[in-house]
PDB file of C-alpha atoms in Angstrom:
ATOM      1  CA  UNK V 108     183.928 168.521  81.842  1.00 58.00           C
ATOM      2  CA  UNK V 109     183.951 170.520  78.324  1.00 65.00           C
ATOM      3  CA  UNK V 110     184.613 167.567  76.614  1.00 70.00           C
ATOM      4  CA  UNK V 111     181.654 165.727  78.265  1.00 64.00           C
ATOM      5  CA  UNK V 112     179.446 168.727  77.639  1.00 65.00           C
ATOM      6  CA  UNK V 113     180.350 168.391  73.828  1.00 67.00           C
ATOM      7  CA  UNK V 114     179.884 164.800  73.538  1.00 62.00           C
ATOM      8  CA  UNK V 115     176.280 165.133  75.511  1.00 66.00           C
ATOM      9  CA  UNK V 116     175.461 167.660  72.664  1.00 70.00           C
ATOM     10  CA  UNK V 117     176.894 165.644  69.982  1.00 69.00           C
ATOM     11  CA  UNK V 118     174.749 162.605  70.796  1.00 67.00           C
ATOM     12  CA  UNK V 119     171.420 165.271  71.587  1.00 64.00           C
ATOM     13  CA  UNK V 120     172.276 166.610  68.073  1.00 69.00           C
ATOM     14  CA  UNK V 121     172.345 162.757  66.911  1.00 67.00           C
ATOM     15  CA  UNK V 122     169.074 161.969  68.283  1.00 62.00           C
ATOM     16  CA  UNK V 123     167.165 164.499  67.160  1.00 62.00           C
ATOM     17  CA  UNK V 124     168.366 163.685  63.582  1.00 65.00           C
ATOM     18  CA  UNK V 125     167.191 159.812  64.105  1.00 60.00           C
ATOM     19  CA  UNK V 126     163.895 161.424  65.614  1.00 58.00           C
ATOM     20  CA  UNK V 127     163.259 163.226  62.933  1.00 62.00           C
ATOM     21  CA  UNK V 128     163.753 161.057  60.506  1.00 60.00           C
ATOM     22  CA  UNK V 129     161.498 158.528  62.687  1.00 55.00           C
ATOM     23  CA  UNK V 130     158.929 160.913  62.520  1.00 58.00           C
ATOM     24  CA  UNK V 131     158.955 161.602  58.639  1.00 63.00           C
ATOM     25  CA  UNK V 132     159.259 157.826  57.924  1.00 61.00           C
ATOM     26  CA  UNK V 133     156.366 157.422  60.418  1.00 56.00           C
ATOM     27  CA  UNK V 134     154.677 160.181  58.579  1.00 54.00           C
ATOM     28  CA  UNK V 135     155.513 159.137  55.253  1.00 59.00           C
ATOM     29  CA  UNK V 136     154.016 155.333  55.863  1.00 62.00           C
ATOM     30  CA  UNK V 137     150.750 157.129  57.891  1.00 60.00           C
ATOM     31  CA  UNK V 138     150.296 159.144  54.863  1.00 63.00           C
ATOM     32  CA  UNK V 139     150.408 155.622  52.799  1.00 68.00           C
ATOM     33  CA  UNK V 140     148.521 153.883  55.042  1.00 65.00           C
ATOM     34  CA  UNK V 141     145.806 156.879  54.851  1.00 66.00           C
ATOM     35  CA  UNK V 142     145.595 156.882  50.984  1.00 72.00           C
ATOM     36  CA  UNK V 143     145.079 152.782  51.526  1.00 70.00           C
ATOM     37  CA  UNK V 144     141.875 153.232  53.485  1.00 71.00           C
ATOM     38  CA  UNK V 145     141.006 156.063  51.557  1.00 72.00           C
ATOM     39  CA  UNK V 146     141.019 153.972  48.168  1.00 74.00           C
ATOM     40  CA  UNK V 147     139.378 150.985  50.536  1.00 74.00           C
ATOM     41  CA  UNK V 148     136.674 153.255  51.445  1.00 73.00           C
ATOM     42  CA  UNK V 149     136.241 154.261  48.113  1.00 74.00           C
ATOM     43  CA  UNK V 150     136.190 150.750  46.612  1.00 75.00           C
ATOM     44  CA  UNK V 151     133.705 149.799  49.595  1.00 72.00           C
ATOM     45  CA  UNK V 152     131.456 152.381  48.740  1.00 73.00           C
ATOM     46  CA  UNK V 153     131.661 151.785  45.055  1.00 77.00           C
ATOM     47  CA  UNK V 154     130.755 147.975  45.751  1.00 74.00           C
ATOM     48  CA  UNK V 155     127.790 149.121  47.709  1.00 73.00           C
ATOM     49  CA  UNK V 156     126.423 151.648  45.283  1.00 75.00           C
ATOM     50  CA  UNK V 157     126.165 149.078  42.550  1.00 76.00           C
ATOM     51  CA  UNK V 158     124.951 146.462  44.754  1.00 75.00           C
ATOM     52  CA  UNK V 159     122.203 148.867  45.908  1.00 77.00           C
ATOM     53  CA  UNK V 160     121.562 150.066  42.449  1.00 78.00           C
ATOM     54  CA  UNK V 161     121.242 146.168  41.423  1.00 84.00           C
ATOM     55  CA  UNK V 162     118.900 145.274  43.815  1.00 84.00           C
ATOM     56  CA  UNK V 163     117.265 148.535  42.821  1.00 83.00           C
ATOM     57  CA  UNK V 164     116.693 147.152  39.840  1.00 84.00           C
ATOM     58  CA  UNK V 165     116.208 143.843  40.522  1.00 87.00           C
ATOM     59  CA  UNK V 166     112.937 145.125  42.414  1.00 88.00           C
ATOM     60  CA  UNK V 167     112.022 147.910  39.974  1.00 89.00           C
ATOM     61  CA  UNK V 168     111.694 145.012  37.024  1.00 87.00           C
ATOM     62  CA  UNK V 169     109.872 142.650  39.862  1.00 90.00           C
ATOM     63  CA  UNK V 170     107.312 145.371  40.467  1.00 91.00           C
ATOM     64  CA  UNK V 171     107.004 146.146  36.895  1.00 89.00           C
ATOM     65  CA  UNK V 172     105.981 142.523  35.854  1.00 91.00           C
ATOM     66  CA  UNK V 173     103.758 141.903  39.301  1.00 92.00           C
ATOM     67  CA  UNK V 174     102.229 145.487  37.702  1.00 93.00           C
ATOM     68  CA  UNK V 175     101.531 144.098  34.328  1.00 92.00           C
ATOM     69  CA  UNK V 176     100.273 140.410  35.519  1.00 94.00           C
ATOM     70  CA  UNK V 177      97.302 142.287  37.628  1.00 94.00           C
ATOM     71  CA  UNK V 178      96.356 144.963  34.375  1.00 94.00           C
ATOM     72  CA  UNK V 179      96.297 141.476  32.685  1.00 94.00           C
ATOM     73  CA  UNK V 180      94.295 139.502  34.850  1.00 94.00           C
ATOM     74  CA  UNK V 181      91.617 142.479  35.509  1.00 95.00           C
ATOM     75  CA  UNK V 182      91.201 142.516  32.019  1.00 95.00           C
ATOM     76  CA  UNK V 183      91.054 138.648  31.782  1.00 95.00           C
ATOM     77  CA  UNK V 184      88.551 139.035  34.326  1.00 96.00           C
ATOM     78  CA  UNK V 185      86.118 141.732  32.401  1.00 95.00           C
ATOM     79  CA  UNK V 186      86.395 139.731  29.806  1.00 95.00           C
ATOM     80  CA  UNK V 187      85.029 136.630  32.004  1.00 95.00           C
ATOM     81  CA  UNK V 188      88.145 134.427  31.447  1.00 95.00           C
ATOM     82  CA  UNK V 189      87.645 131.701  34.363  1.00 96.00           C
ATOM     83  CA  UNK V 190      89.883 132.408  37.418  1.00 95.00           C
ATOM     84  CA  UNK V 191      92.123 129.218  36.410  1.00 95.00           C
ATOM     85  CA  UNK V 192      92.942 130.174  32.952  1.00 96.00           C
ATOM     86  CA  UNK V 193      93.880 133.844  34.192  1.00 95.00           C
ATOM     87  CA  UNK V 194      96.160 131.807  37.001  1.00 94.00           C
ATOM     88  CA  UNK V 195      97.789 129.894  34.358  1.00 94.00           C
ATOM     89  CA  UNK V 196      98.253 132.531  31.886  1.00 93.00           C
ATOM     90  CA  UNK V 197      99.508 135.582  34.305  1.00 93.00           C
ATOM     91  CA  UNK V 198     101.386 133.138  36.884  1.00 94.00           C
ATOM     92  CA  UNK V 199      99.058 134.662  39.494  1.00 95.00           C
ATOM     93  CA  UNK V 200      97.690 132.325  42.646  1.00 95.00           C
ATOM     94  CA  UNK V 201      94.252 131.730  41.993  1.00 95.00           C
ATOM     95  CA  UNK V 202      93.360 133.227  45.508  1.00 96.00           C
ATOM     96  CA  UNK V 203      94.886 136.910  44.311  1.00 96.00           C
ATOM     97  CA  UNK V 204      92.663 137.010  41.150  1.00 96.00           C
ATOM     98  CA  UNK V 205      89.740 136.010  43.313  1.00 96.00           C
ATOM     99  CA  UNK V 206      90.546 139.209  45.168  1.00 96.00           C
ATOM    100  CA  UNK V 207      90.677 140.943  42.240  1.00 96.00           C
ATOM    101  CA  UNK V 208      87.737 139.634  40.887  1.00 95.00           C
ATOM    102  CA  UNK V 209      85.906 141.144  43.928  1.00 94.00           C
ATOM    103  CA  UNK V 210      87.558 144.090  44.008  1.00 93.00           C
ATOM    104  CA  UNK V 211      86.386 144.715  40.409  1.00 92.00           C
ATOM    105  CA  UNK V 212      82.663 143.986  41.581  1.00 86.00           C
ATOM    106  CA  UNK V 213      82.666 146.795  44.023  1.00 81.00           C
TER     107      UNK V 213
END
């Protein structure tokens, strides 16, 4: 019965040892797989920064030139450059500068 008793402990002894190691291997490859979603995340939000910042951009310089054809065209347009040659020379649709025109007449 003592011997039984001993080899019952030896083999509870045993698998605690394999359990803890299971559990520092399994904590070892959560830690790894943690730092690999961490970077992911990072990368992600990386990407999306400078694809927000591009488009940012992107619109910023858009705005800017729409901003500069209309200062153009008013001024076309006080001058009393015909509605065609402000089109052709500010890219403008001849409809907008006939807004303009009237908006510059009230």
């Amino acid at each position: 019965m003592e011997i039984e008793f001993l080899r019952l402990e030896k083999q509870r002894k045993e698998y605690e040892r394999v359990i803890e190691k299971v559990k520092q291997g399994s904590a070892e490859k959560m830690g790894d797989f943690a730092s690999n979603v961490a970077r992911l995340l990072d990368e992600a939000k990386t990407k999306d920064f400078n694809l927000g910042l591009q488009q940012g951009l992107q619109q910023g310089l858009q705005q800017g030139i729409r901003e500069s054809q209309v200062k153009i065209a008013k001024k076309m347009i006080q001058k009393g450059a015909k509605d065609e040659e402000i089109a052709e020379l500010t890219e403008l649709d001849i409809e907008e500068i006939k807004k303009l025109r009237k908006e510059l007449l009230n």
